[in-house]
Short mmCIF file of C-alpha atoms and ligand atoms in Angstrom, two decimals:
data_model
loop_
_atom_site.label_atom_id
_atom_site.label_comp_id
_atom_site.label_asym_id
_atom_site.label_seq_id
_atom_site.Cartn_x
_atom_site.Cartn_y
_atom_site.Cartn_z
CA MET A 1159 0.00 0.00 0.00
CA THR A 1160 1.27 3.50 -0.74
CA GLN A 1161 -0.14 6.43 1.25
CA ASN A 1162 -0.41 9.81 -0.42
CA ALA A 1163 -1.51 13.40 -0.14
CA VAL A 1164 -5.21 12.64 -0.64
CA GLY A 1165 -5.30 9.97 2.07
CA VAL A 1166 -6.40 7.22 -0.30
CA GLU A 1167 -4.25 4.13 -0.22
CA PHE A 1168 -3.29 2.60 -3.55
CA ALA A 1169 -2.55 -1.12 -3.30
CA GLN A 1170 0.41 -1.97 -5.50
CA ARG A 1171 0.75 -5.21 -7.46
CA LEU A 1172 3.65 -4.89 -9.85
CA THR A 1173 4.11 -6.94 -13.01
CA GLU A 1174 6.21 -10.10 -12.87
CA ASN A 1175 7.19 -9.57 -16.50
CA PRO A 1176 8.36 -5.97 -16.87
CA THR A 1177 9.42 -4.82 -20.34
CA THR A 1178 13.18 -5.15 -20.67
CA ALA A 1179 15.27 -1.98 -20.77
CA GLU A 1180 16.39 -2.88 -24.33
CA ARG A 1181 12.83 -3.33 -25.59
CA ARG A 1182 11.69 -0.09 -23.92
CA ALA A 1183 14.61 1.81 -25.42
CA ALA A 1184 13.67 0.46 -28.89
CA ILE A 1185 10.05 1.60 -28.39
CA LEU A 1186 11.09 5.04 -27.16
CA GLU A 1187 13.26 5.49 -30.29
CA ASP A 1188 10.11 6.00 -32.36
CA PRO A 1189 6.94 5.63 -30.29
CA GLY A 1190 4.48 7.15 -32.80
CA PHE A 1191 1.11 7.72 -31.14
CA GLY A 1192 -0.96 5.18 -29.19
CA ASN A 1193 0.98 2.11 -30.24
CA TYR A 1194 2.68 0.96 -27.05
CA PHE A 1195 1.63 0.84 -23.41
CA THR A 1196 3.54 0.88 -20.17
CA ASP A 1197 3.74 -2.01 -17.71
CA HIS A 1198 1.03 -0.88 -15.28
CA THR A 1199 -2.40 0.63 -14.96
CA ALA A 1200 -4.16 2.56 -12.19
CA VAL A 1201 -7.65 1.40 -11.22
CA ILE A 1202 -10.34 2.65 -8.83
CA ASP A 1203 -13.75 0.98 -8.62
CA TRP A 1204 -17.06 2.63 -7.79
CA SER A 1205 -20.33 1.03 -6.82
CA ILE A 1206 -23.57 2.02 -5.17
CA ASP A 1207 -26.57 0.02 -4.02
CA ALA A 1208 -30.15 0.66 -5.15
CA GLU A 1209 -30.48 3.32 -2.38
CA GLY A 1210 -27.42 5.16 -3.69
CA ARG A 1211 -25.07 4.13 -0.83
CA GLY A 1212 -21.47 3.49 -1.77
CA GLY A 1213 -18.72 5.26 -3.65
CA TRP A 1214 -15.10 4.92 -4.74
CA HIS A 1215 -13.04 2.02 -3.39
CA GLN A 1216 -10.10 -0.31 -4.07
CA ALA A 1217 -7.63 2.13 -5.55
CA ARG A 1218 -4.73 0.13 -6.95
CA ILE A 1219 -1.84 -0.15 -9.34
CA GLU A 1220 -1.79 -3.44 -11.20
CA PRO A 1221 -0.05 -4.94 -14.23
CA TYR A 1222 -1.28 -3.64 -17.61
CA GLY A 1223 -3.46 -6.27 -19.26
CA PRO A 1224 -6.91 -7.24 -20.56
CA ILE A 1225 -9.97 -6.22 -18.53
CA ALA A 1226 -12.26 -9.10 -17.56
CA MET A 1227 -15.82 -7.85 -18.00
CA ASP A 1228 -19.29 -9.33 -18.05
CA PRO A 1229 -20.64 -9.43 -21.65
CA ALA A 1230 -23.70 -7.58 -20.32
CA ALA A 1231 -21.60 -4.67 -18.98
CA ALA A 1232 -23.47 -1.44 -19.78
CA VAL A 1233 -20.48 0.17 -21.53
CA LEU A 1234 -20.56 -2.54 -24.20
CA HIS A 1235 -24.20 -1.85 -25.05
CA TYR A 1236 -24.98 1.78 -24.29
CA GLY A 1237 -21.54 3.37 -24.50
CA GLN A 1238 -21.61 4.83 -20.99
CA GLU A 1239 -17.97 5.90 -21.07
CA ILE A 1240 -15.78 9.00 -20.78
CA PHE A 1241 -12.07 9.63 -21.13
CA GLU A 1242 -9.32 12.23 -20.85
CA GLY A 1243 -5.97 12.84 -22.48
CA LEU A 1244 -2.99 14.57 -20.90
CA LYS A 1245 0.75 14.11 -20.92
CA ALA A 1246 3.71 13.62 -18.58
CA TYR A 1247 6.91 15.40 -19.61
CA ARG A 1248 10.50 14.66 -18.61
CA HIS A 1249 12.48 17.71 -17.50
CA ALA A 1250 16.25 18.11 -17.89
CA ASP A 1251 16.88 17.04 -14.25
CA GLY A 1252 14.97 13.78 -14.81
CA SER A 1253 11.86 14.86 -12.87
CA VAL A 1254 8.44 14.23 -14.49
CA TRP A 1255 5.66 16.82 -14.67
CA THR A 1256 2.18 17.09 -16.05
CA PHE A 1257 0.38 20.07 -17.55
CA ARG A 1258 -2.90 21.56 -16.25
CA ALA A 1259 -4.03 18.24 -14.78
CA GLU A 1260 -6.67 20.02 -12.66
CA ALA A 1261 -8.28 21.33 -15.87
CA ASN A 1262 -8.49 17.78 -17.19
CA ALA A 1263 -9.89 16.59 -13.86
CA HIS A 1264 -12.63 19.24 -14.00
CA ARG A 1265 -13.46 18.48 -17.62
CA PHE A 1266 -13.60 14.77 -16.73
CA ASN A 1267 -16.23 15.58 -14.11
CA ARG A 1268 -18.25 17.67 -16.57
CA SER A 1269 -18.17 14.72 -18.95
CA ALA A 1270 -19.16 12.43 -16.06
CA GLN A 1271 -22.22 14.60 -15.34
CA ARG A 1272 -23.31 14.47 -18.99
CA LEU A 1273 -22.90 10.69 -19.24
CA ALA A 1274 -24.51 10.08 -15.80
CA LEU A 1275 -21.28 8.64 -14.40
CA PRO A 1276 -19.93 9.38 -10.91
CA GLU A 1277 -17.58 12.31 -10.42
CA LEU A 1278 -14.04 11.56 -9.27
CA PRO A 1279 -12.50 14.00 -6.76
CA PRO A 1280 -9.93 16.03 -8.76
CA GLU A 1281 -7.21 15.28 -6.17
CA LEU A 1282 -7.80 11.56 -6.68
CA PHE A 1283 -7.61 12.01 -10.45
CA VAL A 1284 -4.21 13.71 -10.10
CA GLU A 1285 -3.06 11.18 -7.51
CA SER A 1286 -3.91 8.29 -9.84
CA LEU A 1287 -1.60 9.84 -12.46
CA ARG A 1288 1.14 10.28 -9.87
CA GLN A 1289 0.83 6.67 -8.71
CA LEU A 1290 1.01 5.30 -12.26
CA VAL A 1291 3.83 7.54 -13.43
CA SER A 1292 5.84 6.76 -10.29
CA VAL A 1293 5.96 3.05 -11.15
CA ASP A 1294 6.35 3.57 -14.91
CA ARG A 1295 8.59 6.66 -14.92
CA ASP A 1296 11.23 4.99 -17.10
CA TRP A 1297 8.67 5.10 -19.91
CA VAL A 1298 8.59 8.89 -20.07
CA PRO A 1299 10.48 9.81 -23.27
CA SER A 1300 12.78 12.80 -23.47
CA GLY A 1301 12.97 13.38 -27.24
CA ASP A 1302 11.84 16.59 -28.89
CA GLY A 1303 8.03 16.82 -28.86
CA GLU A 1304 7.73 13.48 -27.04
CA ALA A 1305 5.94 12.72 -23.78
CA LEU A 1306 4.08 9.96 -21.97
CA TYR A 1307 0.43 10.25 -23.02
CA LEU A 1308 -1.89 9.52 -20.08
CA ARG A 1309 -5.35 8.22 -20.84
CA PRO A 1310 -7.73 8.20 -17.83
CA PHE A 1311 -11.13 6.68 -18.61
CA MET A 1312 -14.28 5.57 -16.86
CA ILE A 1313 -16.54 2.71 -17.98
CA ALA A 1314 -19.91 1.38 -16.81
CA THR A 1315 -19.18 -2.22 -15.78
CA GLU A 1316 -22.52 -3.23 -14.25
CA ALA A 1317 -24.08 -6.27 -15.96
CA PHE A 1318 -27.60 -5.01 -16.60
CA LEU A 1319 -29.43 -4.45 -19.87
CA GLY A 1320 -32.05 -2.00 -18.62
CA VAL A 1321 -31.27 1.52 -19.79
CA ARG A 1322 -30.32 3.46 -16.64
CA PRO A 1323 -27.05 4.78 -15.19
CA ALA A 1324 -24.88 1.85 -14.12
CA ARG A 1325 -24.33 1.21 -10.42
CA GLU A 1326 -20.90 -0.30 -10.99
CA VAL A 1327 -18.16 1.66 -12.70
CA SER A 1328 -14.44 1.33 -13.16
CA TYR A 1329 -11.99 4.24 -13.46
CA ARG A 1330 -8.66 3.41 -15.05
CA VAL A 1331 -5.53 5.11 -16.32
CA ILE A 1332 -3.25 3.71 -19.00
CA ALA A 1333 -0.10 5.35 -20.36
CA SER A 1334 1.51 5.32 -23.78
CA PRO A 1335 4.79 6.90 -24.91
CA ALA A 1336 3.97 9.37 -27.68
CA GLY A 1337 5.66 11.30 -30.46
CA ASN A 1338 3.91 13.20 -33.27
CA TYR A 1339 0.20 12.28 -33.44
CA PHE A 1340 0.31 12.27 -37.25
CA GLY A 1341 3.51 10.17 -37.38
CA GLY A 1342 6.98 11.13 -38.60
CA ALA A 1343 8.28 14.69 -38.40
CA LEU A 1344 5.87 17.59 -37.85
CA LYS A 1345 4.46 18.93 -41.12
CA PRO A 1346 1.25 20.72 -42.12
CA VAL A 1347 -1.74 18.41 -42.50
CA SER A 1348 -4.59 18.41 -45.00
CA ILE A 1349 -8.12 18.22 -43.66
CA TRP A 1350 -11.34 17.16 -45.33
CA LEU A 1351 -14.60 19.08 -45.03
CA SER A 1352 -17.37 16.71 -43.98
CA GLU A 1353 -20.59 17.79 -45.67
CA HIS A 1354 -22.67 14.68 -44.95
CA TYR A 1355 -21.95 14.07 -41.30
CA ALA A 1356 -22.14 16.18 -38.15
CA ARG A 1357 -20.07 15.37 -35.07
CA ALA A 1358 -22.52 16.75 -32.53
CA GLY A 1359 -26.05 18.02 -32.22
CA HIS A 1360 -27.45 20.76 -29.98
CA GLY A 1361 -28.16 19.37 -26.52
CA GLY A 1362 -26.13 16.27 -27.34
CA THR A 1363 -22.79 15.12 -25.98
CA GLY A 1364 -20.50 17.24 -28.19
CA GLU A 1365 -18.82 19.01 -25.30
CA ALA A 1366 -18.25 15.81 -23.33
CA LYS A 1367 -15.15 13.74 -23.92
CA CYS A 1368 -16.94 10.46 -24.50
CA GLY A 1369 -16.15 7.63 -26.87
CA GLY A 1370 -19.41 8.07 -28.77
CA ASN A 1371 -18.32 11.44 -30.20
CA TYR A 1372 -15.22 9.85 -31.63
CA ALA A 1373 -17.09 6.81 -32.94
CA ALA A 1374 -19.46 9.24 -34.68
CA SER A 1375 -16.48 10.90 -36.40
CA LEU A 1376 -15.10 7.71 -37.95
CA ALA A 1377 -17.25 7.41 -41.10
CA ALA A 1378 -16.27 11.00 -41.93
CA GLN A 1379 -12.64 10.21 -41.07
CA LEU A 1380 -12.74 7.34 -43.60
CA GLU A 1381 -14.04 9.81 -46.19
CA ALA A 1382 -11.16 12.15 -45.29
CA GLU A 1383 -8.59 9.40 -45.71
CA ALA A 1384 -10.10 8.37 -49.05
CA ASN A 1385 -9.49 11.97 -50.13
CA GLY A 1386 -5.88 11.95 -48.95
CA CYS A 1387 -6.53 13.91 -45.73
CA LYS A 1388 -5.40 13.27 -42.17
CA GLN A 1389 -8.38 14.73 -40.30
CA VAL A 1390 -11.95 15.75 -40.87
CA LEU A 1391 -13.57 19.15 -40.22
CA PHE A 1392 -17.13 19.31 -38.91
CA LEU A 1393 -19.55 22.20 -39.39
CA ASP A 1394 -22.84 23.02 -37.73
CA PRO A 1395 -25.33 22.84 -40.63
CA TYR A 1396 -28.07 24.37 -38.42
CA ASN A 1397 -25.95 27.44 -37.65
CA ASP A 1398 -24.83 28.90 -41.01
CA ASN A 1399 -22.24 26.14 -41.43
CA ALA A 1400 -20.23 27.46 -38.51
CA VAL A 1401 -16.88 25.71 -38.09
CA GLU A 1402 -16.92 23.45 -35.00
CA GLU A 1403 -13.88 21.21 -34.63
CA LEU A 1404 -11.88 18.43 -36.21
CA GLY A 1405 -12.42 14.75 -35.50
CA GLY A 1406 -9.98 14.83 -32.58
CA MET A 1407 -8.83 18.41 -32.06
CA ASN A 1408 -9.84 22.10 -31.91
CA ILE A 1409 -9.14 24.61 -34.68
CA PHE A 1410 -7.66 28.14 -34.77
CA PHE A 1411 -7.42 30.86 -37.43
CA VAL A 1412 -4.88 33.70 -37.50
CA PHE A 1413 -5.63 36.73 -39.63
CA THR A 1414 -3.05 39.02 -41.25
CA ASP A 1415 -3.99 41.83 -38.82
CA GLY A 1416 -2.92 39.57 -35.92
CA ARG A 1417 -6.36 38.47 -34.70
CA VAL A 1418 -6.43 34.91 -33.37
CA VAL A 1419 -9.87 33.34 -33.71
CA THR A 1420 -11.34 30.03 -32.55
CA PRO A 1421 -14.96 28.84 -32.55
CA ALA A 1422 -16.75 29.82 -29.33
CA LEU A 1423 -17.73 27.02 -26.94
CA ASN A 1424 -21.40 26.33 -27.59
CA GLY A 1425 -22.04 22.99 -25.95
CA ASN A 1426 -21.03 21.11 -29.11
CA ILE A 1427 -17.31 21.84 -29.03
CA LEU A 1428 -14.76 20.16 -26.79
CA ARG A 1429 -13.32 22.47 -24.10
CA GLY A 1430 -9.76 21.81 -25.17
CA VAL A 1431 -7.11 22.40 -22.52
CA THR A 1432 -4.60 23.15 -25.29
CA ARG A 1433 -7.23 25.43 -26.89
CA ASP A 1434 -7.49 27.37 -23.63
CA SER A 1435 -3.70 27.52 -23.23
CA VAL A 1436 -3.27 28.86 -26.79
CA LEU A 1437 -5.83 31.59 -26.06
CA GLN A 1438 -3.90 32.53 -22.92
CA LEU A 1439 -0.45 32.51 -24.56
CA ALA A 1440 -1.70 34.47 -27.58
CA SER A 1441 -3.27 37.11 -25.36
CA ASP A 1442 -0.08 37.26 -23.21
CA ARG A 1443 1.68 38.28 -26.45
CA GLY A 1444 -0.73 41.13 -26.94
CA LEU A 1445 -2.54 39.43 -29.82
CA SER A 1446 -6.25 40.03 -29.97
CA VAL A 1447 -8.06 36.76 -29.31
CA GLU A 1448 -11.65 36.09 -30.30
CA GLU A 1449 -13.85 33.15 -29.36
CA ARG A 1450 -16.71 33.53 -31.77
CA LYS A 1451 -18.69 31.99 -34.57
CA ILE A 1452 -16.64 31.57 -37.73
CA THR A 1453 -18.39 30.14 -40.77
CA ILE A 1454 -17.03 28.23 -43.73
CA ASP A 1455 -18.06 31.21 -45.90
CA GLU A 1456 -15.83 33.53 -43.83
CA TRP A 1457 -12.98 31.03 -44.23
CA ARG A 1458 -13.48 31.00 -48.02
CA ALA A 1459 -13.77 34.81 -48.22
CA SER A 1460 -10.65 35.40 -46.10
CA VAL A 1461 -8.60 33.08 -48.33
CA ALA A 1462 -9.97 34.86 -51.40
CA ASP A 1463 -9.11 38.36 -50.14
CA GLY A 1464 -5.78 37.31 -48.62
CA THR A 1465 -6.65 38.23 -45.00
CA LEU A 1466 -6.23 34.70 -43.60
CA ALA A 1467 -2.64 34.08 -42.50
CA GLU A 1468 -2.72 30.69 -40.74
CA VAL A 1469 -4.96 27.83 -39.74
CA PHE A 1470 -3.90 25.29 -37.14
CA ALA A 1471 -5.21 22.36 -35.14
CA CYS A 1472 -4.55 21.91 -31.45
CA GLY A 1473 -5.07 19.27 -28.79
CA THR A 1474 -3.11 17.33 -26.21
CA ALA A 1475 -2.24 14.63 -28.72
CA ALA A 1476 -1.65 16.95 -31.70
CA VAL A 1477 -0.07 19.77 -29.62
CA ILE A 1478 -0.25 22.43 -32.36
CA THR A 1479 -0.21 21.23 -35.95
CA PRO A 1480 -0.46 23.65 -38.89
CA ILE A 1481 -3.22 22.96 -41.40
CA GLY A 1482 -1.90 23.35 -44.94
CA GLU A 1483 -5.07 22.73 -46.87
CA LEU A 1484 -8.82 22.26 -46.46
CA LYS A 1485 -10.09 19.93 -49.17
CA THR A 1486 -13.76 20.06 -50.06
CA ALA A 1487 -15.90 18.43 -52.72
CA GLU A 1488 -15.89 21.78 -54.55
CA GLY A 1489 -12.14 22.47 -54.44
CA SER A 1490 -9.53 23.30 -51.86
CA LEU A 1491 -8.51 26.22 -49.66
CA VAL A 1492 -4.77 26.44 -49.18
CA SER A 1493 -3.11 28.16 -46.20
CA PRO A 1494 0.35 29.75 -46.43
CA ALA A 1495 3.26 27.58 -45.19
CA ALA A 1496 3.77 27.90 -41.42
CA GLY A 1497 7.34 29.10 -40.85
CA PRO A 1498 9.07 29.16 -37.43
CA ASP A 1499 7.84 32.75 -36.88
CA SER A 1500 4.22 31.87 -37.53
CA VAL A 1501 1.86 32.17 -34.57
CA ALA A 1502 1.23 28.42 -34.74
CA MET A 1503 4.88 27.39 -34.62
CA SER A 1504 6.05 29.98 -32.11
CA ILE A 1505 3.22 29.22 -29.66
CA ARG A 1506 3.90 25.50 -30.17
CA GLU A 1507 7.55 26.13 -29.25
CA GLN A 1508 6.56 28.14 -26.17
CA LEU A 1509 3.99 25.57 -25.05
CA LEU A 1510 6.41 22.64 -25.41
CA GLY A 1511 9.04 24.76 -23.64
CA ILE A 1512 6.73 25.32 -20.66
CA GLN A 1513 5.73 21.66 -20.59
CA THR A 1514 9.31 20.40 -20.66
CA GLY A 1515 10.62 22.96 -18.17
CA ALA A 1516 12.73 24.94 -20.68
CA VAL A 1517 10.49 28.03 -20.53
CA GLU A 1518 9.22 29.65 -17.32
CA ASP A 1519 5.77 28.45 -16.23
CA LEU A 1520 4.24 31.86 -15.49
CA HIS A 1521 0.70 30.50 -15.09
CA GLY A 1522 1.44 27.71 -12.59
CA TRP A 1523 0.36 25.08 -15.10
CA LEU A 1524 2.80 22.32 -14.12
CA THR A 1525 2.37 19.66 -11.44
CA ARG A 1526 5.18 17.32 -10.46
CA LEU A 1527 4.33 13.63 -10.80
CA ALA A 1528 7.66 11.90 -10.13
C1 LIG B 313 -6.26 14.32 -27.14
O1 LIG B 313 -5.76 15.23 -27.79
O2 LIG B 313 -5.86 14.02 -26.01
C2 LIG B 313 -7.37 13.56 -27.68
O3 LIG B 313 -8.11 13.03 -26.91
C3 LIG B 313 -7.52 13.47 -29.14
C4 LIG B 313 -7.55 12.10 -29.71
C5 LIG B 313 -6.28 11.34 -29.56
C6 LIG B 313 -8.75 11.34 -29.29
#
């Protein structure tokens, strides 16, 4: 058992077959994104009885491996599931830190409310990351733009086919060494405009980080790939074709007069932690930032009159990735190449610098994990 700041004891059962140092070094050479997983997982169970008595229990670290689940578990039928994504970064002195974990913990609880799952105390969320990273700290890469991607998630495990919120739930964290989300070296990506599918509907789960939103993006993602694109862009067809977000990341526009614009949060759009950090860092630089409606017509018009300077995607996994081209069934909109002085690339540099300890953390965004 390991005691900790939040007073919850995590039982520790370590793997009998840890990955060898040679194998781990080979993986960390070129981890890609989401391909490899560390040796352990953090788990906390939750259950209540029919009168609502119960709560979180059995916090533990155990070997990474398959989850035994009843075939009637609610998550397998009704998709009662949420997740988060954040990263652990290795600093020059070997210590390991995470970025704005409290923001992820709060967003996790907002998602939990929407999916009728139990909320997890934010301190316990952060402590679960600390417990996992402490045992798997050798997996945190130190290469440029690399980090250990942490994936907390919560699933409804109760075996019951009636449609109601499950009374048994499991919270887990897995970790995966990560390089560039799009593979290889960073370069501008092409995105495909989805005109047949929407990602979210008003009053739906668009703002929640739940698996269903990502499942709903996949048919459009296939269309994107068939058109040679890496990601798909979703619009809101009931709101003048306002730009919403990409399949797995938020979107930003930079105009030649220095304005930095991103679609306003409207219940459909994910409250990206990177999105929020970009807004903060851009405004720290004196740039004018606008969270507002931006339509596909405005995008087209600003390319036509030369007032659009940059478009970029952002998210924990993607960090900041310039968008080179928007392909549509009617033709494509090309953005200028993003040089090192572009807003996208210089904020990316600053953000990675803060995360890896090379640039001062003026906003108190870092938390030490190990
Ligand atoms: C993230 O950026 O953390 C995401 O969740 C995006 C994607 C990998 C699902």
